Amino acid sequence: GIVPYHHAHSDVLVMVRIVSGELPDHMHYKAVPQCVWDILLRCWARDHMERPTMDEVKDGMDNACIVLGSSPS
């Protein structure tokens, strides 16, 4: 896969893109299953109240493991 914001040539440019609301495009990260990408999108919500708690992230990742046929740790 490619590194997120690989097209930004400095950390400052990465910060500008993040602050402006630019998120990585799932099309460039096809190896990431949709169920995991959905969790990432929630984590990247601009409004902190919309972001999941760590318990919700863990539960979501556990469910993703089940969907993908592996054991949650």
mmCIF file of C-alpha atoms in Angstrom:
data_model
loop_
_atom_site.group_PDB
_atom_site.id
_atom_site.type_symbol
_atom_site.label_atom_id
_atom_site.label_comp_id
_atom_site.label_asym_id
_atom_site.label_seq_id
_atom_site.Cartn_x
_atom_site.Cartn_y
_atom_site.Cartn_z
ATOM 1 C CA GLY A 1 0.000 0.000 0.000
ATOM 2 C CA ILE A 2 0.894 3.634 -0.055
ATOM 3 C CA VAL A 3 1.470 5.975 2.844
ATOM 4 C CA PRO A 4 -1.434 8.358 3.534
ATOM 5 C CA TYR A 5 -0.790 11.834 2.106
ATOM 6 C CA HIS A 6 2.160 10.474 0.118
ATOM 7 C CA HIS A 7 1.704 13.337 -2.335
ATOM 8 C CA ALA A 8 2.409 15.940 0.393
ATOM 9 C CA HIS A 9 6.086 16.754 0.453
ATOM 10 C CA SER A 10 6.296 17.968 4.038
ATOM 11 C CA ASP A 11 4.682 17.465 7.425
ATOM 12 C CA VAL A 12 3.262 20.993 7.208
ATOM 13 C CA LEU A 13 1.439 20.124 3.981
ATOM 14 C CA VAL A 14 0.041 16.985 5.625
ATOM 15 C CA MET A 15 -1.274 19.090 8.519
ATOM 16 C CA VAL A 16 -2.844 21.596 6.101
ATOM 17 C CA ARG A 17 -4.618 18.805 4.235
ATOM 18 C CA ILE A 18 -5.903 17.240 7.450
ATOM 19 C CA VAL A 19 -7.111 20.571 8.845
ATOM 20 C CA SER A 20 -8.866 21.319 5.540
ATOM 21 C CA GLY A 21 -10.766 18.032 5.899
ATOM 22 C CA GLU A 22 -8.977 15.999 3.233
ATOM 23 C CA LEU A 23 -9.114 12.315 4.100
ATOM 24 C CA PRO A 24 -7.280 9.440 2.431
ATOM 25 C CA ASP A 25 -9.256 7.910 -0.447
ATOM 26 C CA HIS A 26 -10.313 4.299 0.112
ATOM 27 C CA MET A 27 -9.697 3.679 -3.595
ATOM 28 C CA HIS A 28 -5.945 3.910 -2.874
ATOM 29 C CA TYR A 29 -6.203 1.476 0.063
ATOM 30 C CA LYS A 30 -8.209 -1.382 -1.424
ATOM 31 C CA ALA A 31 -6.460 -3.869 0.872
ATOM 32 C CA VAL A 32 -8.284 -2.256 3.809
ATOM 33 C CA PRO A 33 -11.662 -4.003 4.143
ATOM 34 C CA GLN A 34 -14.755 -1.786 4.078
ATOM 35 C CA CYS A 35 -15.681 -2.763 7.651
ATOM 36 C CA VAL A 36 -12.298 -1.452 8.868
ATOM 37 C CA TRP A 37 -12.462 1.638 6.623
ATOM 38 C CA ASP A 38 -15.829 2.523 8.174
ATOM 39 C CA ILE A 39 -14.210 2.510 11.621
ATOM 40 C CA LEU A 40 -11.396 4.734 10.343
ATOM 41 C CA LEU A 41 -13.899 7.208 8.912
ATOM 42 C CA ARG A 42 -15.607 7.454 12.284
ATOM 43 C CA CYS A 43 -12.220 8.012 13.969
ATOM 44 C CA TRP A 44 -11.453 10.809 11.483
ATOM 45 C CA ALA A 45 -14.715 12.680 12.148
ATOM 46 C CA ARG A 46 -14.076 16.419 12.431
ATOM 47 C CA ASP A 47 -16.490 16.710 15.358
ATOM 48 C CA HIS A 48 -14.855 14.929 18.284
ATOM 49 C CA MET A 49 -18.283 14.025 19.654
ATOM 50 C CA GLU A 50 -18.887 11.893 16.546
ATOM 51 C CA ARG A 51 -15.681 9.896 17.049
ATOM 52 C CA PRO A 52 -15.962 6.454 18.631
ATOM 53 C CA THR A 53 -14.675 5.670 22.092
ATOM 54 C CA MET A 54 -11.801 3.216 22.363
ATOM 55 C CA ASP A 55 -14.295 0.575 23.514
ATOM 56 C CA GLU A 56 -16.322 1.198 20.335
ATOM 57 C CA VAL A 57 -13.163 0.963 18.200
ATOM 58 C CA LYS A 58 -12.211 -2.312 19.872
ATOM 59 C CA ASP A 59 -15.715 -3.721 19.427
ATOM 60 C CA GLY A 60 -15.741 -2.611 15.792
ATOM 61 C CA MET A 61 -12.355 -4.183 15.129
ATOM 62 C CA ASP A 62 -13.424 -7.394 16.908
ATOM 63 C CA ASN A 63 -16.518 -7.513 14.678
ATOM 64 C CA ALA A 64 -14.384 -6.798 11.608
ATOM 65 C CA CYS A 65 -12.134 -9.731 12.536
ATOM 66 C CA ILE A 66 -15.156 -11.995 12.781
ATOM 67 C CA VAL A 67 -16.491 -10.790 9.429
ATOM 68 C CA LEU A 68 -13.067 -11.305 7.878
ATOM 69 C CA GLY A 69 -12.698 -14.765 9.396
ATOM 70 C CA SER A 70 -9.918 -14.186 11.911
ATOM 71 C CA SER A 71 -9.868 -14.281 15.694
ATOM 72 C CA PRO A 72 -10.104 -11.011 17.630
ATOM 73 C CA SER A 73 -7.354 -10.648 20.217
#
